[in-house]
Each structure stands twice: as C-alpha cells, then as structure tokens.
CSV table of N, CA and C in Angstrom, one decimal:
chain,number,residue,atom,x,y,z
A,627,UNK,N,5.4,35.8,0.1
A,627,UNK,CA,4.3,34.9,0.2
A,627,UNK,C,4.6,33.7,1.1
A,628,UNK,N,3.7,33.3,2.3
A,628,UNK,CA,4.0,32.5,3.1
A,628,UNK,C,3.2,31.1,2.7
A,629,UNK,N,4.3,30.2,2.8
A,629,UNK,CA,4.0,28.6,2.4
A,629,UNK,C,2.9,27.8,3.5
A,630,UNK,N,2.6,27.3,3.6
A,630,UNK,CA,1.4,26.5,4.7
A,630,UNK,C,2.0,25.2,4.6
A,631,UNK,N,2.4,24.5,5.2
A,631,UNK,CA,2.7,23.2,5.3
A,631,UNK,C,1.2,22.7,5.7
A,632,UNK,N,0.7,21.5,5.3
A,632,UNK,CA,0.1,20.7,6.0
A,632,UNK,C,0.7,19.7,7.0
A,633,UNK,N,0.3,19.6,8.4
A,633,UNK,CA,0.7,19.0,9.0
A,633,UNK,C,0.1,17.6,9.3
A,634,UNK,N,1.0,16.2,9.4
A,634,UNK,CA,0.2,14.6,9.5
A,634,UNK,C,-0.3,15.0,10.6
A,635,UNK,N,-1.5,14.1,10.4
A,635,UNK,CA,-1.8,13.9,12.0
A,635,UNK,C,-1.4,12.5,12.9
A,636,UNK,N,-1.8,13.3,14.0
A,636,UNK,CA,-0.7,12.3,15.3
A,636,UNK,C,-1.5,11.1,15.6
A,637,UNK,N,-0.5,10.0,16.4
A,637,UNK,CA,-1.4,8.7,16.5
A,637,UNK,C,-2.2,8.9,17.6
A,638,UNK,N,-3.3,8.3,16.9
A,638,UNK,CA,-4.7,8.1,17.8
A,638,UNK,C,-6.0,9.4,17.3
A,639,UNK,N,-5.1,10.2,16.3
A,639,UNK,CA,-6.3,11.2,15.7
A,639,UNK,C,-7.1,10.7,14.7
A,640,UNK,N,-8.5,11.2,14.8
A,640,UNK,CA,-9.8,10.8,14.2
A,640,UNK,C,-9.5,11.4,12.9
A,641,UNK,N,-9.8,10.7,11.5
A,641,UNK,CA,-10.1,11.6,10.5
A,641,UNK,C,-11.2,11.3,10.0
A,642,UNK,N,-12.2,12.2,9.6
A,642,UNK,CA,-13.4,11.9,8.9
A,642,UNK,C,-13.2,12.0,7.7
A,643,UNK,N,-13.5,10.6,6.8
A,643,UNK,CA,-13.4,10.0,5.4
A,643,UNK,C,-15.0,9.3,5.2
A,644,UNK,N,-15.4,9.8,4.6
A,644,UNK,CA,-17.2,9.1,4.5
A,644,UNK,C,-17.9,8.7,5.4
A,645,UNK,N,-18.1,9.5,6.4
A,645,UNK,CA,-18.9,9.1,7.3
A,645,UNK,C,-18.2,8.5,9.1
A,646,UNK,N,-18.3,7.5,9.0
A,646,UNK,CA,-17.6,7.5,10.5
A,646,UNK,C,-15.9,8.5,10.3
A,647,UNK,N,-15.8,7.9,12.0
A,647,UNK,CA,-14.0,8.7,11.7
A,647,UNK,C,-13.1,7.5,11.4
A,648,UNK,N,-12.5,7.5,11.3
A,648,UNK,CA,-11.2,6.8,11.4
A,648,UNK,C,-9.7,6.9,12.1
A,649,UNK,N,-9.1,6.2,12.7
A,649,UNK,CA,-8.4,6.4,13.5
A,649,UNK,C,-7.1,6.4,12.8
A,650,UNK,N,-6.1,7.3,12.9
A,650,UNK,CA,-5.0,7.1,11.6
A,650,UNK,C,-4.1,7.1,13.3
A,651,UNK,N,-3.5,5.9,12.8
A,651,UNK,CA,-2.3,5.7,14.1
A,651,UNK,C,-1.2,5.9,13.5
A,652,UNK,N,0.2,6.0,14.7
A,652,UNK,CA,1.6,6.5,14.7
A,652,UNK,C,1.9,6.7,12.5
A,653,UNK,N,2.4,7.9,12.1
A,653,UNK,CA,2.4,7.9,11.5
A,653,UNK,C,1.3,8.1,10.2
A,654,UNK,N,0.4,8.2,10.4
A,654,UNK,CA,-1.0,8.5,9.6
A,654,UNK,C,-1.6,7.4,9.3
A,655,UNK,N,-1.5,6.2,9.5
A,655,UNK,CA,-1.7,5.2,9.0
A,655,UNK,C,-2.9,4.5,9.6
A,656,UNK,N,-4.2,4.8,8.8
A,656,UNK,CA,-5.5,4.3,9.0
A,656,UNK,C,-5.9,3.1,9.6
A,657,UNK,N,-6.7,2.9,10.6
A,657,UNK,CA,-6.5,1.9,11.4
A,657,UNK,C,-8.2,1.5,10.7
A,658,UNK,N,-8.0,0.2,10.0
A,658,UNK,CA,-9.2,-0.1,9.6
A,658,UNK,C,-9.4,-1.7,9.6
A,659,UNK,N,-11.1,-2.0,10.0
A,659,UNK,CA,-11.1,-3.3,10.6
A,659,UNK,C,-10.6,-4.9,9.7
A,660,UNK,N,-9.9,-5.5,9.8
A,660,UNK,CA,-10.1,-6.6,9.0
A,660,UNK,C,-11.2,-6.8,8.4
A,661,UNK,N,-10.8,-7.1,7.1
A,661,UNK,CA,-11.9,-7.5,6.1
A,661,UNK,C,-11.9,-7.5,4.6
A,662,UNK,N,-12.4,-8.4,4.0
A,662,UNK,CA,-12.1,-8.9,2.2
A,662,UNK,C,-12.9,-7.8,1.3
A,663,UNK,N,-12.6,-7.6,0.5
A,663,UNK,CA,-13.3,-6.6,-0.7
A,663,UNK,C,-12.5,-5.4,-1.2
A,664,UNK,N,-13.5,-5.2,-1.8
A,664,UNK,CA,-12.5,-3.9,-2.6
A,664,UNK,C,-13.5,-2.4,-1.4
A,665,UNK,N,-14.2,-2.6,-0.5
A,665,UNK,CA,-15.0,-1.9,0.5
A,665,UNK,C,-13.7,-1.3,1.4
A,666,UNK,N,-13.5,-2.2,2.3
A,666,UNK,CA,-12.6,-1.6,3.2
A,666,UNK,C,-10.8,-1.3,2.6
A,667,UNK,N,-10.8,-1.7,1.2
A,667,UNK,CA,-9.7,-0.8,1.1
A,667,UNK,C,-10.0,0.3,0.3
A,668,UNK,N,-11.3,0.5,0.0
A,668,UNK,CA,-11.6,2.1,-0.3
A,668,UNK,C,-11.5,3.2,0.6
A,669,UNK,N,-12.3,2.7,1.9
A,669,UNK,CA,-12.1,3.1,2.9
A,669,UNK,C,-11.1,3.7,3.6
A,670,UNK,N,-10.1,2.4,3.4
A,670,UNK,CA,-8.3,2.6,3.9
A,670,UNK,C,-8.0,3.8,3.1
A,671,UNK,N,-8.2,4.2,1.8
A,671,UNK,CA,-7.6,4.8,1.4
A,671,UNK,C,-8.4,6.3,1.0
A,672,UNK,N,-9.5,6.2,1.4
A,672,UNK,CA,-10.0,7.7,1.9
A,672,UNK,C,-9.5,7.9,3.2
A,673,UNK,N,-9.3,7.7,3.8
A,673,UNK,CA,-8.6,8.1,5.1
A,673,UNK,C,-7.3,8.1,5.4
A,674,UNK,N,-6.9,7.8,3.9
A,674,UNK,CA,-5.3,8.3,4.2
A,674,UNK,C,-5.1,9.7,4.2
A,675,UNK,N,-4.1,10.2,4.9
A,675,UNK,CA,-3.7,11.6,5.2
A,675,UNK,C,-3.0,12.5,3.9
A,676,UNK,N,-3.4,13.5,3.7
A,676,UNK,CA,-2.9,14.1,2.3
A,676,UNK,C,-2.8,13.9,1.3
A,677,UNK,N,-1.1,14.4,0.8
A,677,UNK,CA,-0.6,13.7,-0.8
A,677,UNK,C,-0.8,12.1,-0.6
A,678,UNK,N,-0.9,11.7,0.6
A,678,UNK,CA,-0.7,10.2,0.3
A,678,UNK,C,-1.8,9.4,0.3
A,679,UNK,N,-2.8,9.5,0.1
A,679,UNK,CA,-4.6,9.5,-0.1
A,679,UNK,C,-4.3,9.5,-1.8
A,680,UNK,N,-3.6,10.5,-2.7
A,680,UNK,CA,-3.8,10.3,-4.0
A,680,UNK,C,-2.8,9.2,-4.2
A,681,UNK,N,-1.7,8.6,-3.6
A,681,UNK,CA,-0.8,7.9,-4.1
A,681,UNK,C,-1.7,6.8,-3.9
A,682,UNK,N,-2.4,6.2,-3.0
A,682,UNK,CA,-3.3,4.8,-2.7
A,682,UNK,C,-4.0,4.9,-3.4
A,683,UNK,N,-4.9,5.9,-4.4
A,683,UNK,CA,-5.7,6.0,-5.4
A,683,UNK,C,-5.3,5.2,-6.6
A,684,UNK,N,-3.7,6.3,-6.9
A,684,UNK,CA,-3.2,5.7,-7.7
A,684,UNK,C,-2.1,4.0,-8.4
A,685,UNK,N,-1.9,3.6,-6.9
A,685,UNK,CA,-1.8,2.7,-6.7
A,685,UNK,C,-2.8,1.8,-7.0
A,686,UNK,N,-3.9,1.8,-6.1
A,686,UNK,CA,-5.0,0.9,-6.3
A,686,UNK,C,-5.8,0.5,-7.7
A,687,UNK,N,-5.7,1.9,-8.5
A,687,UNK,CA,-6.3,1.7,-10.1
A,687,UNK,C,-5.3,0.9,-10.9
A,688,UNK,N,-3.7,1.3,-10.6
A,688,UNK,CA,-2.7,0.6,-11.3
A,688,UNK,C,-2.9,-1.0,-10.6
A,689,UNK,N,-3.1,-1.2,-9.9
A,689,UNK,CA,-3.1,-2.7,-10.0
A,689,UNK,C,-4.2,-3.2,-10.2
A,690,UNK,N,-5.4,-2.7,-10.3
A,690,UNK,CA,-6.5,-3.1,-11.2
A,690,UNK,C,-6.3,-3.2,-12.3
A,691,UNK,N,-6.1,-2.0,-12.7
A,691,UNK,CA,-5.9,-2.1,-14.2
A,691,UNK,C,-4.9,-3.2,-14.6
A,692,UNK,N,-3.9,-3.5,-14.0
A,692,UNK,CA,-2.7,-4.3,-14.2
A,692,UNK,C,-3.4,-5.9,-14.3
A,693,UNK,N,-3.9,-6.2,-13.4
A,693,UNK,CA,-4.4,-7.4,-12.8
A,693,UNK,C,-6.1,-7.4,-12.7
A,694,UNK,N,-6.7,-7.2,-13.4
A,694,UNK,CA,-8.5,-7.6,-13.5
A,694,UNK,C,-8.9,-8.2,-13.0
A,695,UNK,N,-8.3,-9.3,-12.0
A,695,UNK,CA,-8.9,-10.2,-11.5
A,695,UNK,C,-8.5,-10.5,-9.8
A,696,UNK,N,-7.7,-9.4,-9.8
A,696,UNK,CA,-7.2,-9.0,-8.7
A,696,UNK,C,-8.6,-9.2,-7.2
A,697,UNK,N,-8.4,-9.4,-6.3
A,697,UNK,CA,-8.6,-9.9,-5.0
A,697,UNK,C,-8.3,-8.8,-4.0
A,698,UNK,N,-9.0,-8.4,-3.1
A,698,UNK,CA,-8.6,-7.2,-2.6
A,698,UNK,C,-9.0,-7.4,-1.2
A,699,UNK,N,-8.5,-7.2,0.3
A,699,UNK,CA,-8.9,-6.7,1.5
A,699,UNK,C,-7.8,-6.1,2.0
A,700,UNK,N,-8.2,-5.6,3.3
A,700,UNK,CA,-7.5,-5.1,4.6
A,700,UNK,C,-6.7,-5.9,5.8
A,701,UNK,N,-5.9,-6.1,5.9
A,701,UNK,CA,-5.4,-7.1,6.6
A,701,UNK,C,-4.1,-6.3,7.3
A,702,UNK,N,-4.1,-6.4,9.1
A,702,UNK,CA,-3.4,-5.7,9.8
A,702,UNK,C,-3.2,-4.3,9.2
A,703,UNK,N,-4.5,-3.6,9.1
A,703,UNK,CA,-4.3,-2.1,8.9
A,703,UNK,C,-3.2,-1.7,7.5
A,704,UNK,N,-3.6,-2.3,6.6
A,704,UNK,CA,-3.1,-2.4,5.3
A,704,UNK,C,-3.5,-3.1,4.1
A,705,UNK,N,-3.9,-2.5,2.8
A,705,UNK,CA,-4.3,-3.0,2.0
A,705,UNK,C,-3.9,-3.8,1.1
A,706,UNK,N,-4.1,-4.9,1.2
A,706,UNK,CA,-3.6,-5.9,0.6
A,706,UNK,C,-3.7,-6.4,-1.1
A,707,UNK,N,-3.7,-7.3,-2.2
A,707,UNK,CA,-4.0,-7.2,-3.2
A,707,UNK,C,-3.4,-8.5,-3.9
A,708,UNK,N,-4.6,-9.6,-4.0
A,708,UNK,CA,-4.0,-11.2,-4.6
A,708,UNK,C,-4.5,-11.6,-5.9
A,709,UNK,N,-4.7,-12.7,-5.9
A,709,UNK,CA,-5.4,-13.2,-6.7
A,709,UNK,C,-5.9,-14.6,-6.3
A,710,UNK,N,-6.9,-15.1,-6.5
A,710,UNK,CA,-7.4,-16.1,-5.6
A,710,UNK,C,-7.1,-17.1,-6.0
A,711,UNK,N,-6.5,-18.2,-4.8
A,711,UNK,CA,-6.2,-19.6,-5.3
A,711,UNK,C,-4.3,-19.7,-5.4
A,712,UNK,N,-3.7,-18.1,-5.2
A,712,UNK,CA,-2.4,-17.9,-5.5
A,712,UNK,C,-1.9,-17.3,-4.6
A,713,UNK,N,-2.8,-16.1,-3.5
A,713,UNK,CA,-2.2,-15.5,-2.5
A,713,UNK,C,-2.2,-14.1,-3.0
A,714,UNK,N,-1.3,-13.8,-1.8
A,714,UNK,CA,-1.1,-12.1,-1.9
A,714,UNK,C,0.0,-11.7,-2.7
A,715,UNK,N,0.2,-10.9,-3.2
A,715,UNK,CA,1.3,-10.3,-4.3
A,715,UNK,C,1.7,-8.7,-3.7
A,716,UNK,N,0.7,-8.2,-3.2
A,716,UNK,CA,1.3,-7.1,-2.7
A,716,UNK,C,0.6,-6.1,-2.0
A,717,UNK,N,1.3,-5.0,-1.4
A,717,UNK,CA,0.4,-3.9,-0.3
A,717,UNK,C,1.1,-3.2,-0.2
A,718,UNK,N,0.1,-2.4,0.6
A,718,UNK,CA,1.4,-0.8,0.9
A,718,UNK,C,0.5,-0.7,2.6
A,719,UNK,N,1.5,0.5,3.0
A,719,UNK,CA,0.7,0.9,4.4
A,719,UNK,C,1.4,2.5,4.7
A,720,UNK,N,0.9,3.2,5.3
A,720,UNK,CA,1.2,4.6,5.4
A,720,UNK,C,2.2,4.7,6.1
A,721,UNK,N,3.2,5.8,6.3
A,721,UNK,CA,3.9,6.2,7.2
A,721,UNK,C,4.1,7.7,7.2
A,722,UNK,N,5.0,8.7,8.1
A,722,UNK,CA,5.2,9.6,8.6
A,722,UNK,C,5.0,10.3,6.9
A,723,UNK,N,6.2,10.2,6.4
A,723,UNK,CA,6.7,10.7,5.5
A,723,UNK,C,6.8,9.8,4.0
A,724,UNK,N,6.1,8.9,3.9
A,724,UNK,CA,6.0,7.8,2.7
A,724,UNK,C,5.2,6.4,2.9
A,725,UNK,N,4.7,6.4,1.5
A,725,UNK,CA,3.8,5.0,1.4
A,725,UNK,C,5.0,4.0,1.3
A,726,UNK,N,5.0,2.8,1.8
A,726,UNK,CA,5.7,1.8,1.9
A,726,UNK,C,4.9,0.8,1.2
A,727,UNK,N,5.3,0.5,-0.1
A,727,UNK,CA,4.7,-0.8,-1.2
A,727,UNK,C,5.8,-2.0,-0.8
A,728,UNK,N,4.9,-2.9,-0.3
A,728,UNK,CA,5.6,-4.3,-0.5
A,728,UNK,C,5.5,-5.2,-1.3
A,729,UNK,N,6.4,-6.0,-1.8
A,729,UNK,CA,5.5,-7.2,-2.8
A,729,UNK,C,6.1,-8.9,-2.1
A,730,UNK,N,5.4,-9.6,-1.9
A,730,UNK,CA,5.9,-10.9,-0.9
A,730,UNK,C,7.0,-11.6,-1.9
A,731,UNK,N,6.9,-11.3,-3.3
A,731,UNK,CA,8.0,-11.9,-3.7
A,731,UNK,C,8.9,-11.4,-4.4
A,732,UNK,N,9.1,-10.2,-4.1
A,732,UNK,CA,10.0,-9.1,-4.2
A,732,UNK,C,11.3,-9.6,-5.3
A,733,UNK,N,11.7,-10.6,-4.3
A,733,UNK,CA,13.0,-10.5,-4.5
A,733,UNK,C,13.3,-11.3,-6.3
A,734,UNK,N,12.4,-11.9,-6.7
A,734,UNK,CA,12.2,-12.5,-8.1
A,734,UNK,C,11.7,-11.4,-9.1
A,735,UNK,N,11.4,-10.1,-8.8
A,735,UNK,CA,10.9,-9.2,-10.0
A,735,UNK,C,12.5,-8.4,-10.1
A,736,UNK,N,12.4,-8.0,-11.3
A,736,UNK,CA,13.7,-7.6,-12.5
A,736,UNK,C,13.0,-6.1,-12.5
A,737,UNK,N,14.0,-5.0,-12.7
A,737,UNK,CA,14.9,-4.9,-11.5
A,737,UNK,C,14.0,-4.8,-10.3
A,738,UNK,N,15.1,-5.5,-9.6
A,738,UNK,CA,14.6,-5.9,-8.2
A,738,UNK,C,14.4,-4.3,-7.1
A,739,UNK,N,13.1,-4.4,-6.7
A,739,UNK,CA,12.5,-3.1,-5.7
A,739,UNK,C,14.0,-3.1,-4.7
A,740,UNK,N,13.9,-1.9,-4.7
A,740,UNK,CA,15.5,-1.2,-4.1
A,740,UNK,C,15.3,-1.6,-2.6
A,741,UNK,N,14.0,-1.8,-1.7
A,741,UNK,CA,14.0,-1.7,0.0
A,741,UNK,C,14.4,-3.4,-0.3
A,742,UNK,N,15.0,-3.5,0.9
A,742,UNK,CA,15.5,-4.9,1.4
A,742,UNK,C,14.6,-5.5,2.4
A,743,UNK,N,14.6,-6.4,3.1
A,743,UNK,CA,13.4,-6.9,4.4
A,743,UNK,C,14.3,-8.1,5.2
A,744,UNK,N,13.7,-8.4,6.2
A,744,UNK,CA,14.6,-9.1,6.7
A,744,UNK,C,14.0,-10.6,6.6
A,745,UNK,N,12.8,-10.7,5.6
A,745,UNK,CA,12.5,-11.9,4.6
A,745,UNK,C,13.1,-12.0,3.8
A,746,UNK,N,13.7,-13.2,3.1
A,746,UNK,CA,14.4,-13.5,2.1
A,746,UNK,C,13.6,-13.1,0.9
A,747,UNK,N,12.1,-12.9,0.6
A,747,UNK,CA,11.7,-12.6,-0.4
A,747,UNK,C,11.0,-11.8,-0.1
A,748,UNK,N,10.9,-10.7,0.5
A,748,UNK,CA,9.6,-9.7,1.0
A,748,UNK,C,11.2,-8.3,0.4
A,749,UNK,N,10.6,-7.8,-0.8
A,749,UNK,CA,10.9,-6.4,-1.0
A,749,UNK,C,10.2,-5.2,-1.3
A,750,UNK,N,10.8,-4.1,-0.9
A,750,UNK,CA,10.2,-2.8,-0.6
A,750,UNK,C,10.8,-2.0,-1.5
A,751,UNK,N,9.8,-0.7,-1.9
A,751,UNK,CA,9.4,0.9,-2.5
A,751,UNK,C,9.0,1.5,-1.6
A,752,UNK,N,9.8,2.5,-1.2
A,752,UNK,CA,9.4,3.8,-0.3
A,752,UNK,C,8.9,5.0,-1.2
A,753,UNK,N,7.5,5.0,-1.3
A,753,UNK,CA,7.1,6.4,-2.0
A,753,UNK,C,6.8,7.4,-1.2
A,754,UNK,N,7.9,8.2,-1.5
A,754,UNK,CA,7.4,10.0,-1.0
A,754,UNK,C,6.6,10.8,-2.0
A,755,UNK,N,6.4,12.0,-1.5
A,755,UNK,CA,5.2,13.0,-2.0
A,755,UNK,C,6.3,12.9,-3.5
A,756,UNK,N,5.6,13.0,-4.7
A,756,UNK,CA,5.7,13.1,-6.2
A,756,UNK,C,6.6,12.4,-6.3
A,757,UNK,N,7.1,11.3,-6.1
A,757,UNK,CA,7.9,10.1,-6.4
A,757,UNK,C,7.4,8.8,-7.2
A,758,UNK,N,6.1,9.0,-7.3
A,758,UNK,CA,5.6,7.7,-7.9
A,758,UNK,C,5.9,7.3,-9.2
A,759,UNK,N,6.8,6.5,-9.7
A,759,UNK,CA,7.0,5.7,-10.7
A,759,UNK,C,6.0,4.7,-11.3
A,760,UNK,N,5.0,5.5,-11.8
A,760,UNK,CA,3.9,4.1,-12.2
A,760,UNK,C,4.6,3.5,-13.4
A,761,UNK,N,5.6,3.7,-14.3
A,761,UNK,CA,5.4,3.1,-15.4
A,761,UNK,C,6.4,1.8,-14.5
A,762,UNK,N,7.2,2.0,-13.8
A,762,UNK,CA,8.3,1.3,-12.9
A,762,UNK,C,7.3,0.3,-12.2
A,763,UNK,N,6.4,0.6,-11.6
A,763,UNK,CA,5.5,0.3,-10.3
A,763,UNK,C,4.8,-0.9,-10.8
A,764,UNK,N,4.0,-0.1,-12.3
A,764,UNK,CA,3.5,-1.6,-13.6
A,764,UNK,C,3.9,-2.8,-13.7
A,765,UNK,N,5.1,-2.8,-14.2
A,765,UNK,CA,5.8,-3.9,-14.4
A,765,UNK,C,6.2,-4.7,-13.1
A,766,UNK,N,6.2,-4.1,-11.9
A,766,UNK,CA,6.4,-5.1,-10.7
A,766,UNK,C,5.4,-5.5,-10.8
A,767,UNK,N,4.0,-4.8,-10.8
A,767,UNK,CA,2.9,-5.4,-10.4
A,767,UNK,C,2.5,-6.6,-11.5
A,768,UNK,N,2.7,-6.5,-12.3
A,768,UNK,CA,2.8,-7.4,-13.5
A,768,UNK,C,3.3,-8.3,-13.2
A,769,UNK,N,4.5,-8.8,-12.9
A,769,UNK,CA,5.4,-9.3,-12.6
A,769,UNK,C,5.1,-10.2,-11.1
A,770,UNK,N,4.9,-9.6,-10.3
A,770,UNK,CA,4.7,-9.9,-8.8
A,770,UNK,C,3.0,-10.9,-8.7
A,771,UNK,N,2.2,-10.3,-9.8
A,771,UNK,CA,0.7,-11.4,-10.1
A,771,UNK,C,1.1,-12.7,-10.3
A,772,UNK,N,2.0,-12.3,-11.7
A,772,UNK,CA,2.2,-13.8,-12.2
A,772,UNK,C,3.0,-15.1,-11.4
A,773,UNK,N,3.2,-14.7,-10.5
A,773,UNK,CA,4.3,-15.8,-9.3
A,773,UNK,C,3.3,-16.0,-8.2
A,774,UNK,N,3.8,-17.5,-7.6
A,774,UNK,CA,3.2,-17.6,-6.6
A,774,UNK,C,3.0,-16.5,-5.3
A,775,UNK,N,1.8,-16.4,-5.1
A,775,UNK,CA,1.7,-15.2,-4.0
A,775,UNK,C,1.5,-16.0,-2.4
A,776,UNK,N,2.2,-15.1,-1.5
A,776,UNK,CA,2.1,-15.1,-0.3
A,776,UNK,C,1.1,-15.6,0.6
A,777,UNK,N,0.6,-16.6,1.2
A,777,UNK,CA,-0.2,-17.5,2.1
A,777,UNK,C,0.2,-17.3,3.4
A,778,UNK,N,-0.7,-16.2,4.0
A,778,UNK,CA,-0.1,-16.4,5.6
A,778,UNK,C,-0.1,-18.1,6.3
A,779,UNK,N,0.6,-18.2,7.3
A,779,UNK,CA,0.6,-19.5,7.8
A,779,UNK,C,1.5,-20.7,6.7
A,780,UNK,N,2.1,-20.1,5.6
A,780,UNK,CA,3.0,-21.0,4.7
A,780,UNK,C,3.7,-20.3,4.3
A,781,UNK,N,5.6,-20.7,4.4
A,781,UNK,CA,6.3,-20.4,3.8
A,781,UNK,C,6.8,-20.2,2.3
C-alpha cells in the first residue's frame, strides 16, 4: 500500500479558506490583514495548511474555554489572544513543520514552556503533528491570563 504524503505549500501560494484566497507565506503561514476580533483569527486559522489547521482549532477553543473573556486579533500574521486592559498573553504562528505557541510571559508559568527566546520573558512550545498537550497547554493558558500581559510599545 502506498502512503501519500501531503505536501506544505510554498511561500507566496494561494489557499482557498471561505471564500477569498489567502496567501500562506515561507512555511505555510497565513498571511492575514491586521485586525481585532475573533473574525480574522477564524480566518487565520481556516487557512492554515493541514494537520496544523486542527491544532489552531484546538488551541483557539482551549483558550476560550480557559479564559471567557479572552480578547482576540491578528497581529503581524499571527493570532494573538489578551484580555483587555492587561495585554496579550499569548499566540501561535505557523511554520514548515510545527505551530509555534508563545506566551509573553513565559518565563513566570510552572513548569516553565521548554522554547527559550532571546526575551527575558517571551517562552515557547513547538507543536508538531499529534503532539498537542492540551491538558499541559491549559494550565499555561491559565496561568499566562492571570499575569500582566504584554503591551506593544512597553516593557
């Protein structure tokens, strides 16, 4: 029996996700216009490429569900996720081979996300295909709401 790989697509290819295309640059990662709501990161994440289209799914319900009051846009071709009045807490953005979850204050959640950054408080999760730790993922996100969140333009 022969296996079919699905292949990413390359930067600068169109994918059609609801209607227009979308442009998924270097690495699959959906090129979508700035803007606040829970709209354009639906968007972002119909147009992710493959298994990693269900990981943004699942990501995006877990931190709803986690955070109800949660705050949502697109910011530099990545879905972002705050709470208002406190900042951003966290995002992911696509790549070759894995979703990349950031959280801005990384480095204060127990145990501490394994990716390092070359911010003193910006830590990373590299999810590959069936790697998703939601029960692990919960508690950061839990964790990462309740702390001051990230304000572009302030340290």
């Amino acid at each position: 029996m022969k296996t079919t790989r699905l292949r990413e697509p390359r930067k600068g290819r169109a994918s059609k996700r609801r209607g227009k295309a979308v442009v998924l640059l270097t690495g699959g990662n959906p090129q979508i216009a700035k803007a606040d709501g829970d709209a354009p990161v639906q968007k972002y994440i119909a147009a992710m490429p493959g298994w990693k289209r269900a990981v943004g799914k699942r990501l995006d319900a877990l931190v709803v569900r986690m955070v109800p009051r949660v705050s949502k846009a697109v910011k530099w071709n990545s879905p972002f996720y705050g709470i208002e009045g406190q900042g951003w807490f966290v995002s992911f953005h696509v790549y070759t081979r894995y979703v990349k979850v950031g959280f801005f204050r990384g480095s204060s959640l127990r145990p501490l996300p394994p990716g390092a950054s070359k911010g003193k408080d910006m830590r990373y999760v590299d999810i590959h295909e069936g790697e998703l730790d939601e029960a692990q993922m919960a508690k950061w996100v839990k964790q990462a709401a309740a702390l001051p969140g990230w304000v572009p333009g302030q340290p």
